[in-house]
PDB file of C-alpha atoms in Angstrom:
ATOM      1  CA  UNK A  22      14.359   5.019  23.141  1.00 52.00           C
ATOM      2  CA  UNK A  23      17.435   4.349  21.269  1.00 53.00           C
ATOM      3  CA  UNK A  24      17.367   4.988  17.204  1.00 58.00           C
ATOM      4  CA  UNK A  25      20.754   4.261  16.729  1.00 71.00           C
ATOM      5  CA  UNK A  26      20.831   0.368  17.214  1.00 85.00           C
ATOM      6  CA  UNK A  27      19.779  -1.550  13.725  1.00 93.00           C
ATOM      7  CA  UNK A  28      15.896  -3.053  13.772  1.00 95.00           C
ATOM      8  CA  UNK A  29      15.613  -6.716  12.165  1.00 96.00           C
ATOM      9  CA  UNK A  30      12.582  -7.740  10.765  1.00 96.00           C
ATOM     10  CA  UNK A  31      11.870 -11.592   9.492  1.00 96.00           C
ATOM     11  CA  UNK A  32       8.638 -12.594   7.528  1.00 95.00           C
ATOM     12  CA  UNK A  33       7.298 -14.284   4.731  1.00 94.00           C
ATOM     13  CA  UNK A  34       5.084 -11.509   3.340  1.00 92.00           C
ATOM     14  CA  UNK A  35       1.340 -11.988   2.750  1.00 94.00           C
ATOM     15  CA  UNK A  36      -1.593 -10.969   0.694  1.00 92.00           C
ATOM     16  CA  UNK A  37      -3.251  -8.508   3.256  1.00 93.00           C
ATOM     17  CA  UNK A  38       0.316  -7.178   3.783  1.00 95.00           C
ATOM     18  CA  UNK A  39       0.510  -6.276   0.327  1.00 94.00           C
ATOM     19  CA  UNK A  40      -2.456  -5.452  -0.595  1.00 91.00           C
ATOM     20  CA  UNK A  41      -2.820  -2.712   2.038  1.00 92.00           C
ATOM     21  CA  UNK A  42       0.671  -1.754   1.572  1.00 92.00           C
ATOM     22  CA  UNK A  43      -0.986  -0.609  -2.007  1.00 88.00           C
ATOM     23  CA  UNK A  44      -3.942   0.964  -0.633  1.00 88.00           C
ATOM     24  CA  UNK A  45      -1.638   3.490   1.249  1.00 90.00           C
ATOM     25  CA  UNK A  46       0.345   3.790  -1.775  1.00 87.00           C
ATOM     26  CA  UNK A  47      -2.527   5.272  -3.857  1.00 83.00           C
ATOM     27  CA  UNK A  48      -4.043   7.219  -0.630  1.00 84.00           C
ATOM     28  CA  UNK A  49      -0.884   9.055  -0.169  1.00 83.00           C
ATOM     29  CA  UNK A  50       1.112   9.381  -3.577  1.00 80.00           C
ATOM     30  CA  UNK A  51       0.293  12.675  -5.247  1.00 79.00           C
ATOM     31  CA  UNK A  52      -1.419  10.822  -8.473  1.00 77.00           C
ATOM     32  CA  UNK A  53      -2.955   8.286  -6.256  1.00 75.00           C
ATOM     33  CA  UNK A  54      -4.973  11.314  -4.292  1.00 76.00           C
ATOM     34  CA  UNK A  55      -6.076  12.925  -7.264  1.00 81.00           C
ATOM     35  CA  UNK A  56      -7.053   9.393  -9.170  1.00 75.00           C
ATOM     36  CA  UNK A  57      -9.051   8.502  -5.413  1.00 74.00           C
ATOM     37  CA  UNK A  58     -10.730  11.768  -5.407  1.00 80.00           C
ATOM     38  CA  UNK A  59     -11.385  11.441  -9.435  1.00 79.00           C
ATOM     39  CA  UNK A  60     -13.388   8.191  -9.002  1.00 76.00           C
ATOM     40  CA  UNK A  61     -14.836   9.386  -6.251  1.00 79.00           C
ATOM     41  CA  UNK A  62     -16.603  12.478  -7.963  1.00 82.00           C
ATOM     42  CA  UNK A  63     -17.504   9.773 -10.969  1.00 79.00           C
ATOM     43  CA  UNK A  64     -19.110   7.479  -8.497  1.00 77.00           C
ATOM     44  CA  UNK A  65     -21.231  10.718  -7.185  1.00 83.00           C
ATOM     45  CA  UNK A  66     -22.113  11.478 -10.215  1.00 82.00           C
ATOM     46  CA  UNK A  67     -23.023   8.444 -12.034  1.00 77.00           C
ATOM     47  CA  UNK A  68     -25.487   7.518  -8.937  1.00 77.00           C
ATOM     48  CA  UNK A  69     -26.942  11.286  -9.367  1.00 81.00           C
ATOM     49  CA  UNK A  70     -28.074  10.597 -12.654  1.00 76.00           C
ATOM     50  CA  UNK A  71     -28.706   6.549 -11.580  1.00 74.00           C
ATOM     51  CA  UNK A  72     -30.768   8.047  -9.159  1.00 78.00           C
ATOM     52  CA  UNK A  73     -32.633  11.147 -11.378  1.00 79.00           C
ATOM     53  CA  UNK A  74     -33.292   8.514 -13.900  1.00 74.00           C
ATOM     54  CA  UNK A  75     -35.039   5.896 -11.650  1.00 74.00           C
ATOM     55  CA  UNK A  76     -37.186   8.955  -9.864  1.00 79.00           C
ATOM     56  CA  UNK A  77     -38.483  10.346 -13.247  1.00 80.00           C
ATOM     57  CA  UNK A  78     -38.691   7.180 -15.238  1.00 72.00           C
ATOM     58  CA  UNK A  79     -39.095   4.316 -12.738  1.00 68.00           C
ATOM     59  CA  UNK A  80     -36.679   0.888 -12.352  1.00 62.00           C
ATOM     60  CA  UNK A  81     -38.060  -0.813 -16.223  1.00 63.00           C
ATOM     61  CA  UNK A  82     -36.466   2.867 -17.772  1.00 60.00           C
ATOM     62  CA  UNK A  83     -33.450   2.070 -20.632  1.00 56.00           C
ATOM     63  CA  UNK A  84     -30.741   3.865 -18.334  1.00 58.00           C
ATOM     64  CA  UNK A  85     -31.081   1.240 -15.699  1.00 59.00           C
ATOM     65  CA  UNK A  86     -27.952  -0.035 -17.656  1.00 69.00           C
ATOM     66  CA  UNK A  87     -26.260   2.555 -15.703  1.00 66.00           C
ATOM     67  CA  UNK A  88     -26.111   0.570 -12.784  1.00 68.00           C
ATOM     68  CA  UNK A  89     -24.350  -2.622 -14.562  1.00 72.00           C
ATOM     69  CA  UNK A  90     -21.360  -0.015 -15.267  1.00 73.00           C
ATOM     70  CA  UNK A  91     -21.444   1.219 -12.007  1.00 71.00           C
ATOM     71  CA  UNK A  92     -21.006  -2.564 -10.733  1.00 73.00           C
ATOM     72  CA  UNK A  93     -18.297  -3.261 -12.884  1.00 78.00           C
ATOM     73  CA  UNK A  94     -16.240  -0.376 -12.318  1.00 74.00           C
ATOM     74  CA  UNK A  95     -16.414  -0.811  -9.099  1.00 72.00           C
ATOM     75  CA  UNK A  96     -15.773  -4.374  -9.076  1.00 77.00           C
ATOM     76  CA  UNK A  97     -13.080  -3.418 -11.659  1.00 76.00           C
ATOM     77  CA  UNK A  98     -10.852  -1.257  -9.065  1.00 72.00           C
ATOM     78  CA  UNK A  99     -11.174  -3.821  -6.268  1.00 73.00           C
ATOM     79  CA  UNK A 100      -9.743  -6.535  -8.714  1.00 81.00           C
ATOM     80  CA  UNK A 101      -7.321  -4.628  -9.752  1.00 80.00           C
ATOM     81  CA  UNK A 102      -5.853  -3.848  -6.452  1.00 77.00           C
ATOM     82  CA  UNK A 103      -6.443  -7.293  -5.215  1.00 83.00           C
ATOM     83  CA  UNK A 104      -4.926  -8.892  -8.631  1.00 87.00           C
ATOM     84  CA  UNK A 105      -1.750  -6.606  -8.403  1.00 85.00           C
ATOM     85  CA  UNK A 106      -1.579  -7.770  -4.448  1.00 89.00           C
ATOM     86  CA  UNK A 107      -1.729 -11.285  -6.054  1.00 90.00           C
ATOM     87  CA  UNK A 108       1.079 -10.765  -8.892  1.00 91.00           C
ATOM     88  CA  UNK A 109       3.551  -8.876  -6.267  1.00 90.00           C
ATOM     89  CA  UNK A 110       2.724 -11.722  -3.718  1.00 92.00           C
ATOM     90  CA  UNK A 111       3.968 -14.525  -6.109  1.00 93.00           C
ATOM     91  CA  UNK A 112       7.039 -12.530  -6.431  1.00 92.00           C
ATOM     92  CA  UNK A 113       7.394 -12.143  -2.673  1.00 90.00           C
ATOM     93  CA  UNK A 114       7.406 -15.734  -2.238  1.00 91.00           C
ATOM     94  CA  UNK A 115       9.317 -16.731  -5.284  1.00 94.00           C
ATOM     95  CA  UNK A 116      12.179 -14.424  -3.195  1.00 93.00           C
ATOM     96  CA  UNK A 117      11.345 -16.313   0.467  1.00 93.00           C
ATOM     97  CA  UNK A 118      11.173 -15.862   3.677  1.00 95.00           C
ATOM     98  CA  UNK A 119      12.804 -11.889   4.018  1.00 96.00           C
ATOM     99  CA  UNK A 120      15.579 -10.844   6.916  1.00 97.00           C
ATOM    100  CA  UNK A 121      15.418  -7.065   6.813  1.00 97.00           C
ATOM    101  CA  UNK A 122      17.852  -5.053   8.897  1.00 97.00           C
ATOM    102  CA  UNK A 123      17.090  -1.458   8.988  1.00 96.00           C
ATOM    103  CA  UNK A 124      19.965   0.625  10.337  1.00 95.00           C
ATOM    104  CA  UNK A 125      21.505   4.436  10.032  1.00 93.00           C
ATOM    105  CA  UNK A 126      22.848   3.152   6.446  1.00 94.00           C
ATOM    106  CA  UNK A 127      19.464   2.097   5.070  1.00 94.00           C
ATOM    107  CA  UNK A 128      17.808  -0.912   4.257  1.00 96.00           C
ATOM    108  CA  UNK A 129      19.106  -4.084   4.143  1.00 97.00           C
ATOM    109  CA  UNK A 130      16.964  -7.233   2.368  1.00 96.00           C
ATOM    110  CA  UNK A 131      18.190 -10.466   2.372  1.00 97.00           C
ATOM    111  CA  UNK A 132      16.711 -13.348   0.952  1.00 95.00           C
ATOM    112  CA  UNK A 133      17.120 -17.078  -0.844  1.00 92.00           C
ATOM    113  CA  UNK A 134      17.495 -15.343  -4.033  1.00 93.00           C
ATOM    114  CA  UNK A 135      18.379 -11.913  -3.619  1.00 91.00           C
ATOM    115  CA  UNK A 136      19.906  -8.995  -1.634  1.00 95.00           C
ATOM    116  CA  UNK A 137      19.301  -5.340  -1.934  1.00 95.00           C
ATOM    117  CA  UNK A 138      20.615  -1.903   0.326  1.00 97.00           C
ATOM    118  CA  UNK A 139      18.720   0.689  -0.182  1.00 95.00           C
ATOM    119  CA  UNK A 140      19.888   3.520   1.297  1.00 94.00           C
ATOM    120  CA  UNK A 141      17.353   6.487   2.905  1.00 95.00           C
ATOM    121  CA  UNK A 142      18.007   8.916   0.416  1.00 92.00           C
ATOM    122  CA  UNK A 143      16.260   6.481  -1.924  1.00 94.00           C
ATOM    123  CA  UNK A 144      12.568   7.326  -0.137  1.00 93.00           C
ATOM    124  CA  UNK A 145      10.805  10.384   0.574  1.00 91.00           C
ATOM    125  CA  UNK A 146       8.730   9.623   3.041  1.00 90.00           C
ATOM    126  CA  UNK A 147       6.887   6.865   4.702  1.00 93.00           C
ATOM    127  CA  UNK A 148       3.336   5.832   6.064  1.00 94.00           C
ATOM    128  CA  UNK A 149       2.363   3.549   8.803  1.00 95.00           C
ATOM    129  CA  UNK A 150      -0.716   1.497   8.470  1.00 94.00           C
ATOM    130  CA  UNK A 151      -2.040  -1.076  10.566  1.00 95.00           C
ATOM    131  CA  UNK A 152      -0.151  -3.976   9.539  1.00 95.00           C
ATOM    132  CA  UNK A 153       2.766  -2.682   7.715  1.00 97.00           C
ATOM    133  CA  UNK A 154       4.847   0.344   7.278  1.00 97.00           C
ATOM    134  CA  UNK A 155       5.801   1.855   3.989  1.00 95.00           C
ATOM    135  CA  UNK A 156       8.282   3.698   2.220  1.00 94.00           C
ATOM    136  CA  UNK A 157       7.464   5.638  -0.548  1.00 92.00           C
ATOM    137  CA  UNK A 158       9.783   7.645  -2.980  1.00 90.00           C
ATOM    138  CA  UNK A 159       9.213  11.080  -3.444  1.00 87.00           C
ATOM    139  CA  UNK A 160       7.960  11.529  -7.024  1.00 83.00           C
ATOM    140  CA  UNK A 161       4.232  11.838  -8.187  1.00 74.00           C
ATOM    141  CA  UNK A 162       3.417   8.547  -8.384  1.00 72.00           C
ATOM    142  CA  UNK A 163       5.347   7.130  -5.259  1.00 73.00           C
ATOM    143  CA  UNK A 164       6.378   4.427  -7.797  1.00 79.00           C
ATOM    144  CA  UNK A 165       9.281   2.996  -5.365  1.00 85.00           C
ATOM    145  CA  UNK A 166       7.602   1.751  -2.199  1.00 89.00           C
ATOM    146  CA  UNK A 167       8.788  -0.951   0.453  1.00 93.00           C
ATOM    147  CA  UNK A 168       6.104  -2.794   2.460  1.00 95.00           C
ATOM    148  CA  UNK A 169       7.503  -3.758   6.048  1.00 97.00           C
ATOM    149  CA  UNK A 170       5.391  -6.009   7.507  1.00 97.00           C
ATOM    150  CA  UNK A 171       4.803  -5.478  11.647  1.00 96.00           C
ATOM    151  CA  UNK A 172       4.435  -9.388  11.916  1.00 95.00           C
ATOM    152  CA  UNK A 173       7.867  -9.596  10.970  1.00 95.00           C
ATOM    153  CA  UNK A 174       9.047  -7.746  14.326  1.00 96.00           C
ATOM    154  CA  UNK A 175       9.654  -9.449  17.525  1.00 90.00           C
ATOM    155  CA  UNK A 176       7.232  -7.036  19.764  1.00 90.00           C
ATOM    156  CA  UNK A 177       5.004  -3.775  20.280  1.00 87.00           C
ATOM    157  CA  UNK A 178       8.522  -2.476  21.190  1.00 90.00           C
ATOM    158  CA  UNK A 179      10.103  -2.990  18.002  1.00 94.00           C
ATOM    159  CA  UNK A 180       7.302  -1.731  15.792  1.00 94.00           C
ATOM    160  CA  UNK A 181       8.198   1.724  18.096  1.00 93.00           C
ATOM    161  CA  UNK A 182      12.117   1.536  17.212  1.00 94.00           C
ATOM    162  CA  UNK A 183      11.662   1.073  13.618  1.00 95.00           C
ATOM    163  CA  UNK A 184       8.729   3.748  13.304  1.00 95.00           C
ATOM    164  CA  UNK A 185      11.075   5.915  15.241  1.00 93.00           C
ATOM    165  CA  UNK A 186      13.929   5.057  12.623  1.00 94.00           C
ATOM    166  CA  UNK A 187      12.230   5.571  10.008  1.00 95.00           C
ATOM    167  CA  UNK A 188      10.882   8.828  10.655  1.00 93.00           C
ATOM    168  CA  UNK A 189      14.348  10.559  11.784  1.00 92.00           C
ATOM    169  CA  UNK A 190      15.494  10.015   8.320  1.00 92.00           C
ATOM    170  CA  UNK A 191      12.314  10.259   6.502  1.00 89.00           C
ATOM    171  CA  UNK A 192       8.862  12.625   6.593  1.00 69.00           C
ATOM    172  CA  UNK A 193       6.193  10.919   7.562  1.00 64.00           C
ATOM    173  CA  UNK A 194       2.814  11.266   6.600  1.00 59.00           C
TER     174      UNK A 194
END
């Protein structure tokens, strides 16, 4: 399989594509991990003392409140991730349809309304999901990330190229 030849990618991006492009962003940033495993150990412990509550004092006791805050934070972080999705998405299509060529050089995006190289050196490493690939830059908050979308590739064969370009000039996790 040959790296060296450029990969071109064309797509108009979409919700899911973002919004699991974020989803690896927070699983594999630094922060993200620690704010993942943070909520995690609040959820286990709020429904400890749900649960403690509704054993020793039944479902009429007071702290049956507990569970309405449990609801809305959870409901809280799935809108948030879906609302940024939403916000990034209208700025995705503001930009058009996107004609990517990644290369030895970097990243190339072209669209109606803008064009941007990025070279490698820019990312630290990258992820690849289901549906997309992404690029994430190396500080704690993998703040810079690019979302490339598989349904923007021409075949199974592509996908393989531009995973294999990607990870000779970038870790990958």
């Amino acid at each position: 399989m040959t790296v060296d030849a450029p990969v071109q990618l064309t797509y108009v991006v979409t919700w899911r594509e973002i919004s699991d492009g974020l989803k690896i962003q927070l699983r594999h940033s630094p922060v993200g991990r620690w704010l993942h495993r943070g909520l995690w150990a609040a959820a286990v412990l709020l429904g400890a003392v749900i649960t403690a509550n509704l054993l020793t004092r039944g479902v009429d006791a007071p702290g049956v409140g507990l569970w309405k805050v449990l609801a809305i934070a959870w409901l809280s972080l799935v809108a948030f991730r879906w609302l940024m999705a939403l916000a990034l998405l209208a700025y995705a299509r503001h930009l058009g349809e996107h004609r990517v060529t990644v290369d030895e050089s970097g990243i190339q995006t072209v669209s109606v309304r803008h064009t941007l190289h990025t070279g490698w050196g820019f990312y630290g490493r990258a992820v690849e999901g289901r549906r997309v690939f992404v690029l994430l830059t190396p500080d704690v908050w993998g703040t810079g990330v690019m979302i490339l979308p598989k349904s923007g590739l021409g075949s199974p064969q592509e996908s393989e190229r531009l995973w294999s370009l990607i990870t000779s000039h970038l870790g990958a996790h």
